[in-house]
PDB file of C-alpha atoms in Angstrom:
ATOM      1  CA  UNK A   1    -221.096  34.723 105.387  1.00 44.00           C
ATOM      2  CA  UNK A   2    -222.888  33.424 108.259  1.00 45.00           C
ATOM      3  CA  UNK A   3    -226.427  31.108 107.998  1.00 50.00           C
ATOM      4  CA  UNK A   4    -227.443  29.488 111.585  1.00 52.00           C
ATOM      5  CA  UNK A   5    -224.356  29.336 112.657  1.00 54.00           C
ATOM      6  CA  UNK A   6    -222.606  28.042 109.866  1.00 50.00           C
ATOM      7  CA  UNK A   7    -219.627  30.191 108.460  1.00 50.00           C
ATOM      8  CA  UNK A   8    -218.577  30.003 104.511  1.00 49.00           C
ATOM      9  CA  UNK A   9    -215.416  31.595 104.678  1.00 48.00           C
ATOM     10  CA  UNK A  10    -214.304  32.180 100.573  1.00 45.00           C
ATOM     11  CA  UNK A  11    -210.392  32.583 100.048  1.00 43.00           C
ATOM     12  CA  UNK A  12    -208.789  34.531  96.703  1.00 45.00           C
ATOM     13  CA  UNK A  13    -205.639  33.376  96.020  1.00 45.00           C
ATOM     14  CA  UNK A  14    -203.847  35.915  94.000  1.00 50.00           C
ATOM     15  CA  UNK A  15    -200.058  36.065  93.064  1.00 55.00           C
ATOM     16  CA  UNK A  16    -199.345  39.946  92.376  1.00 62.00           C
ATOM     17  CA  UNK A  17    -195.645  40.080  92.401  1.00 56.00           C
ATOM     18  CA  UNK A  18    -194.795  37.396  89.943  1.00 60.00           C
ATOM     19  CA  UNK A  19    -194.105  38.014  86.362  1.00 70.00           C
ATOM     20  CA  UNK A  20    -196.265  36.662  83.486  1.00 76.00           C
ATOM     21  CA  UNK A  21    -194.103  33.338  82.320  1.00 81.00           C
ATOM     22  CA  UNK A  22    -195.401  31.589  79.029  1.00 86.00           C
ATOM     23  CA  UNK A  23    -194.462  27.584  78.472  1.00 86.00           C
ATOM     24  CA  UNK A  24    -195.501  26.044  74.927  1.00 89.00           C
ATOM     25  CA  UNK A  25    -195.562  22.096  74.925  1.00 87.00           C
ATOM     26  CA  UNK A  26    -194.168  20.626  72.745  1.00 86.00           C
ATOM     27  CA  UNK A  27    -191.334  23.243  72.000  1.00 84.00           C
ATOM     28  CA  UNK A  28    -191.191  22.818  68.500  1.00 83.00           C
ATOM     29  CA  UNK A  29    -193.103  19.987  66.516  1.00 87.00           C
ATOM     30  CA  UNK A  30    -192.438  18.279  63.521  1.00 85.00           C
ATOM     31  CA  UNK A  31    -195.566  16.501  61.579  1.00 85.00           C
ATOM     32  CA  UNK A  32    -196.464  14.382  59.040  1.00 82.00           C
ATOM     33  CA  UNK A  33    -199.340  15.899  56.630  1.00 82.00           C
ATOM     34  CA  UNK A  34    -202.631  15.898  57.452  1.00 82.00           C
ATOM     35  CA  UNK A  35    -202.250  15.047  61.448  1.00 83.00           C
ATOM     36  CA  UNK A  36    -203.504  16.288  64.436  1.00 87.00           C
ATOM     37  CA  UNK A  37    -201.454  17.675  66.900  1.00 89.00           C
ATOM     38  CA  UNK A  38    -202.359  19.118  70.745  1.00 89.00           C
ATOM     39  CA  UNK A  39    -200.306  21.623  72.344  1.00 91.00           C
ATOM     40  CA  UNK A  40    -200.448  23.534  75.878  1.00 90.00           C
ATOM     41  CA  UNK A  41    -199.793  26.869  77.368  1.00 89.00           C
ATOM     42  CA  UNK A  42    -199.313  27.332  80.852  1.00 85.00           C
ATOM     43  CA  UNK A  43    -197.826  30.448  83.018  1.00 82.00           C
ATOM     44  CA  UNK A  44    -195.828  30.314  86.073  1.00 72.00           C
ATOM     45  CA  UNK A  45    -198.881  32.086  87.839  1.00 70.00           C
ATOM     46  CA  UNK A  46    -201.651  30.260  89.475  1.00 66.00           C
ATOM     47  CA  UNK A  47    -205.263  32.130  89.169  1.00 63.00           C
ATOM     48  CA  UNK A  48    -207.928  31.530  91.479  1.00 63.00           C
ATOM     49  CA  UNK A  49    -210.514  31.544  88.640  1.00 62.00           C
ATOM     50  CA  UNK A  50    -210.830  31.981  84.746  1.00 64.00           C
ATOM     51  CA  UNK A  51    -212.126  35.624  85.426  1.00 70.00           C
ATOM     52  CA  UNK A  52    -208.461  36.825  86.208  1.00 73.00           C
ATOM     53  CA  UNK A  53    -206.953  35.888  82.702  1.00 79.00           C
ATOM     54  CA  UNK A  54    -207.443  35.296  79.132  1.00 82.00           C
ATOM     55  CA  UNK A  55    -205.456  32.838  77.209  1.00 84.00           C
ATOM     56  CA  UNK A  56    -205.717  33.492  73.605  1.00 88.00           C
ATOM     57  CA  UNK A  57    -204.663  31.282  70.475  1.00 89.00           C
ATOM     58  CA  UNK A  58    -203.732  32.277  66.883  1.00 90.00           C
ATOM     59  CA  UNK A  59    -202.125  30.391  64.141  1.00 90.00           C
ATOM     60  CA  UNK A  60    -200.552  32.215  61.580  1.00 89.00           C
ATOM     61  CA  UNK A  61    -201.494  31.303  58.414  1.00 86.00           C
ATOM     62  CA  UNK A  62    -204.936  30.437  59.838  1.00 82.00           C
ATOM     63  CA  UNK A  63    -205.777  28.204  56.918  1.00 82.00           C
ATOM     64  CA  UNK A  64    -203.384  25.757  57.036  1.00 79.00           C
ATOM     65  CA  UNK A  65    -205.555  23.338  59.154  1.00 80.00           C
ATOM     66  CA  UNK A  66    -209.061  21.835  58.987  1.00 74.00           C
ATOM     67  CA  UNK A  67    -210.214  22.876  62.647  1.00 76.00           C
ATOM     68  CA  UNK A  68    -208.913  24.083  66.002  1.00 80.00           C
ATOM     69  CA  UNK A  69    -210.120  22.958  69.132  1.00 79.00           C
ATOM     70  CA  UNK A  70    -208.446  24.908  72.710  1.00 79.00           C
ATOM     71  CA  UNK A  71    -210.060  24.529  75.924  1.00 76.00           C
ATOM     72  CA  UNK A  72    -208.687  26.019  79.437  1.00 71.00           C
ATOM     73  CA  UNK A  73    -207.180  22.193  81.521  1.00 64.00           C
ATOM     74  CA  UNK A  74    -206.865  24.798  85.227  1.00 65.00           C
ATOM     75  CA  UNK A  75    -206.586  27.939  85.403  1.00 67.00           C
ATOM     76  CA  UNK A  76    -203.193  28.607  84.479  1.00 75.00           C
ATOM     77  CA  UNK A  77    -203.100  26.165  81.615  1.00 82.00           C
ATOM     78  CA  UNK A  78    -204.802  25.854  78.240  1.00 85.00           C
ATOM     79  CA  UNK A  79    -204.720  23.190  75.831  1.00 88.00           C
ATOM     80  CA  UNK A  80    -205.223  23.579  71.895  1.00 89.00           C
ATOM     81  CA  UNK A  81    -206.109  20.635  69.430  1.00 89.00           C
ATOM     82  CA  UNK A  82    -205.329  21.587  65.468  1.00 90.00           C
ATOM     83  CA  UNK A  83    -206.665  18.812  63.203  1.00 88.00           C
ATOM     84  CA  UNK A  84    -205.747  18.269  59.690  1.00 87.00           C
ATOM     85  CA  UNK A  85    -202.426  20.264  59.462  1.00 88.00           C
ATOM     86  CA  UNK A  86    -201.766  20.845  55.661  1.00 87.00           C
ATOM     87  CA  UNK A  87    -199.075  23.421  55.990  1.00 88.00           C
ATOM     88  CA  UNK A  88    -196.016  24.827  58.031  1.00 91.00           C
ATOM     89  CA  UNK A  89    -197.661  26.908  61.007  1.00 91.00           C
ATOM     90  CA  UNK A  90    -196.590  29.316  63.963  1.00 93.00           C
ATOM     91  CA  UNK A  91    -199.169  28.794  67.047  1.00 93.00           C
ATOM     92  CA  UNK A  92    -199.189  31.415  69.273  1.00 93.00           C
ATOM     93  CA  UNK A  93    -200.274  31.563  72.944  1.00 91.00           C
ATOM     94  CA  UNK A  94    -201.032  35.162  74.501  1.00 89.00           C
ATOM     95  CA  UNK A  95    -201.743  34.933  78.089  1.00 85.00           C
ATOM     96  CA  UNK A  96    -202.987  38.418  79.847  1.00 82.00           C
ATOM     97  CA  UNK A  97    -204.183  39.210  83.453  1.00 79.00           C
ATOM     98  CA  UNK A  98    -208.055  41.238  83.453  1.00 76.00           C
ATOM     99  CA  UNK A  99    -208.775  44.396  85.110  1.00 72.00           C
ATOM    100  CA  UNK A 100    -209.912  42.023  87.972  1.00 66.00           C
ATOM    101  CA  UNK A 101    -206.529  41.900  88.641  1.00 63.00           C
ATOM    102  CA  UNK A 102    -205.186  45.122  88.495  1.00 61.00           C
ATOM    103  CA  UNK A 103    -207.663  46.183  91.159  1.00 62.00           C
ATOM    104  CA  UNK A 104    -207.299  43.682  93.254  1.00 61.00           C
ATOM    105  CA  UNK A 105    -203.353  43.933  93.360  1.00 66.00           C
ATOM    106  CA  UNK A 106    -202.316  46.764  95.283  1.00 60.00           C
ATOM    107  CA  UNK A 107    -199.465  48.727  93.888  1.00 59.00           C
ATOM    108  CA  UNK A 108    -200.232  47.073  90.287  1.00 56.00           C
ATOM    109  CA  UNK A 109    -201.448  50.986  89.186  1.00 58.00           C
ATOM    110  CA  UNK A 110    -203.058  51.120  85.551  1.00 58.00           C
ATOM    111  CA  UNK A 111    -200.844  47.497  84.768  1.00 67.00           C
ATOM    112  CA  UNK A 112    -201.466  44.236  83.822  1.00 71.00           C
ATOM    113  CA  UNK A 113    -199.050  41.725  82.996  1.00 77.00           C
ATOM    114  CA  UNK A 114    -198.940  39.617  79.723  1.00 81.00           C
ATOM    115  CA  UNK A 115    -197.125  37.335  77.537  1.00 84.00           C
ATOM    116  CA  UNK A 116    -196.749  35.640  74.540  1.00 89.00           C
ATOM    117  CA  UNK A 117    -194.891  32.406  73.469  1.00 90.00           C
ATOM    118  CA  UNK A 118    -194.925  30.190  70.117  1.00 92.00           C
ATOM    119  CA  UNK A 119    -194.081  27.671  68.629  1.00 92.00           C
ATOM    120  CA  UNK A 120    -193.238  26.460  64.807  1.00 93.00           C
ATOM    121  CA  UNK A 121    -195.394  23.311  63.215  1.00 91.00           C
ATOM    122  CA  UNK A 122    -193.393  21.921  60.272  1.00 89.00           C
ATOM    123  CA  UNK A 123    -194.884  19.708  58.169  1.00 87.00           C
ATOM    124  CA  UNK A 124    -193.482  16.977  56.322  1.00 81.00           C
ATOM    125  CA  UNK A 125    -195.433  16.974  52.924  1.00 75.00           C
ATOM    126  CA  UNK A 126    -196.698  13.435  51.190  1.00 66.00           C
ATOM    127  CA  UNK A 127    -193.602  13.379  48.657  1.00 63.00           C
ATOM    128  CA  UNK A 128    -191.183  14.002  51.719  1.00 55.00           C
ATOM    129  CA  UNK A 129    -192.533  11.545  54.269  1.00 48.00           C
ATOM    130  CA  UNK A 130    -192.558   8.994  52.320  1.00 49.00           C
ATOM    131  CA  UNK A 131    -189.887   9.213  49.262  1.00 55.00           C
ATOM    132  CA  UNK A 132    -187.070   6.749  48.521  1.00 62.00           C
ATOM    133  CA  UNK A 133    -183.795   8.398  48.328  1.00 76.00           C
ATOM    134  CA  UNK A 134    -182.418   5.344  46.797  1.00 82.00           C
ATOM    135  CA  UNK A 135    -182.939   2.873  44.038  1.00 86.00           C
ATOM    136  CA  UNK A 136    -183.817  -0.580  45.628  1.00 86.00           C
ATOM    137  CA  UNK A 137    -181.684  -3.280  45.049  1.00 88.00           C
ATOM    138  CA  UNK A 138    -182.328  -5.054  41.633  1.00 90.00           C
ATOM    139  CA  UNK A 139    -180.751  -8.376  39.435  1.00 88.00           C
ATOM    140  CA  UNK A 140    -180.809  -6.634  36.300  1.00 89.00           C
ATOM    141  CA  UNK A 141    -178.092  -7.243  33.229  1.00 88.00           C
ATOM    142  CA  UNK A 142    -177.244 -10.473  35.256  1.00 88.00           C
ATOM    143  CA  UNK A 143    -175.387  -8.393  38.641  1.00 89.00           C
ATOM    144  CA  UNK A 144    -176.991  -7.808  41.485  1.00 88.00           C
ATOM    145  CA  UNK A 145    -177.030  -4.444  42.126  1.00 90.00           C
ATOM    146  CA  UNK A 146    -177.156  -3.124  45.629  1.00 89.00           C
ATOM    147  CA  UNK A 147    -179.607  -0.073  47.028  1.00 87.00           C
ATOM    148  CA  UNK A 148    -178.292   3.260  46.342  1.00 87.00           C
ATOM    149  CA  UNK A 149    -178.972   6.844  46.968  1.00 85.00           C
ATOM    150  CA  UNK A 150    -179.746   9.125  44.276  1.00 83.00           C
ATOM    151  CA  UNK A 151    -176.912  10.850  42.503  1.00 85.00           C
ATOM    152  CA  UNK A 152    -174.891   7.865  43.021  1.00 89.00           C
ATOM    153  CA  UNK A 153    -172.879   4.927  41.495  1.00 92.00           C
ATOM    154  CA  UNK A 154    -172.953   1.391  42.221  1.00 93.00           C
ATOM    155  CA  UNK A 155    -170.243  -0.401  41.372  1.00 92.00           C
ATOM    156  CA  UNK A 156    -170.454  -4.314  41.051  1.00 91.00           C
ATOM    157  CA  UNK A 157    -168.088  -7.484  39.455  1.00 90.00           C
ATOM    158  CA  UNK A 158    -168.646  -8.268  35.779  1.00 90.00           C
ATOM    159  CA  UNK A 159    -171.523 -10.612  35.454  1.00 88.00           C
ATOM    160  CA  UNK A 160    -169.809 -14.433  34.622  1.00 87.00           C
ATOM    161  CA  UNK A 161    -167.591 -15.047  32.538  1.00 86.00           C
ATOM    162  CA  UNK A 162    -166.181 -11.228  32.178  1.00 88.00           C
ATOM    163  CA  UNK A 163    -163.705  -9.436  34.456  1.00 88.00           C
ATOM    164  CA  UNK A 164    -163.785  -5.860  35.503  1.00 90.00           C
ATOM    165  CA  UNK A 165    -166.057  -3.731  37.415  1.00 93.00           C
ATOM    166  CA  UNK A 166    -169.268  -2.247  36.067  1.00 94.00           C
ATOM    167  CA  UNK A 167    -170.561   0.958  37.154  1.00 94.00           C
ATOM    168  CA  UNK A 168    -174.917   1.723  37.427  1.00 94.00           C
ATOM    169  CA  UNK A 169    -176.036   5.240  38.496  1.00 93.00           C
ATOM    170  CA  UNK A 170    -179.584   5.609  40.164  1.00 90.00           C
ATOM    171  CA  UNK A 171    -180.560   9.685  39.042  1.00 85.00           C
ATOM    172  CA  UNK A 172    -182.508  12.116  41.184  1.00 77.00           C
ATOM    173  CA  UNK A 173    -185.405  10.639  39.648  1.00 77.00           C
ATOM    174  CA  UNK A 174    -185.065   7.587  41.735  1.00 81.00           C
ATOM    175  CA  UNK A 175    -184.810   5.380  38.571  1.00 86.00           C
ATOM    176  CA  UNK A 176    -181.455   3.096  37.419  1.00 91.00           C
ATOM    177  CA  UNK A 177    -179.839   4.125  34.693  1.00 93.00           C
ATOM    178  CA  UNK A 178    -178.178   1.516  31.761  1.00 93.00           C
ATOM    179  CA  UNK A 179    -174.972   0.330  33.317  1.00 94.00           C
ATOM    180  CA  UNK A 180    -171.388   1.409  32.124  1.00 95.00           C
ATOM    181  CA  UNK A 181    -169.440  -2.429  31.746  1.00 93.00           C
ATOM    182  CA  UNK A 182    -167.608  -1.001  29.343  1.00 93.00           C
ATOM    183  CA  UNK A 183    -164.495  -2.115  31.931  1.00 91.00           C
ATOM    184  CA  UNK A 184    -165.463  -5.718  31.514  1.00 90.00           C
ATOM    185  CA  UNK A 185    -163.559  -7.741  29.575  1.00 88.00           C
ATOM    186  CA  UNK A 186    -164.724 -11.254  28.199  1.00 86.00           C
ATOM    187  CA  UNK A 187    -162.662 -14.234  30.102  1.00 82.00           C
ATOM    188  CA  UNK A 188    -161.858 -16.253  26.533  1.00 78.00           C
ATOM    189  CA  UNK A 189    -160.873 -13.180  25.068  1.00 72.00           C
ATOM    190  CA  UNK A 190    -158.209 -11.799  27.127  1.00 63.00           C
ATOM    191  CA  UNK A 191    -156.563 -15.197  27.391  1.00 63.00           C
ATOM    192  CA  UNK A 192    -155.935 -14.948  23.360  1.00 65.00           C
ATOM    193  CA  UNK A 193    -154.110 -11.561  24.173  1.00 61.00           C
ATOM    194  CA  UNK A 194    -152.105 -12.979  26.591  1.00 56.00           C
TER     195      UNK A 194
END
């Protein structure tokens, strides 16, 4: 285009050979419940404007968040923002060339590229983000018991004046159970048997 002698020259960039590659960051993602969590899509290709692509978003189940935000960063990259994730979700990016494309790209015929990538949200419910596996350590029956993980035994001296080893089990429940000094013998006593 040419105005008083001033030229506009206008320059499509177009990459018709390449195929349609699809990168999800993060990978994979691991969450806490209720958090937010952003995550891009790019391609390999480099468009010379929005009108040569769609990038589309899904999350499978849908309902397993509070909102979704994505917006396109340049035009071979889109960025998504879920909010309030309540539940273990696939995202999935779909990236596809338009018709604008195909007829622009000599040799392309009837075809236009696209691709697909995901990625797996897991979400770490209340009870598992932030449950003791083990029974804190407690003075209790006059021994101090040590912290230990469920569905084990702690094993600890006699409390004074008794030898032996007592025995405490902290259940699945996360609770100690009544110790077992039924090893322990009293100090006065076993010197009259011996």
């Amino acid at each position: 285009v040419s105005d008083r002698h001033h030229i506009q020259e206008s320059h499509l960039i177009m990459n018709c050979s390449s195929k349609l590659h699809i990168v999800m960051t993060p990978p994979l993602a691991t969450v806490y419940y209720g958090s937010d969590l952003q995550i891009n899509c790019r391609t390999s290709k480099f468009w010379d404007s929005q009108e040569q692509y769609n990038i589309e978003w899904t999350l499978i189940p849908p309902n397993h968040s509070s909102s979704h935000i994505s917006e396109t960063i340049v035009y071979h990259s889109s960025d998504i923002t879920i909010r309030n994730i309540t539940g273990d979700t696939e995202v999935e990016c779909t990236v596809s060339e338009t018709e604008i494309v195909r007829n622009w790209c000599p040799g392309k015929g009837s075809k236009t590229d696209s691709g697909k990538s995901s990625i797996h949200i897991r979400v770490l419910k209340p009870e598992q983000s932030s449950k003791k596996i083990y029974c804190p350590r407690e003075i209790a029956y006059g021994i101090n018991w040590q912290e230990t993980h469920i569905n084990k035994y702690d094993q600890q001296l006699c409390p004074v004046g008794f030898s032996g080893v007592c025995s405490r089990a902290c259940d699945d429940k996360i609770h100690w159970k009544i110790p077992d000094c039924s090893k322990c013998t009293f100090n006065q006593l076993s010197k009259v048997f011996h």
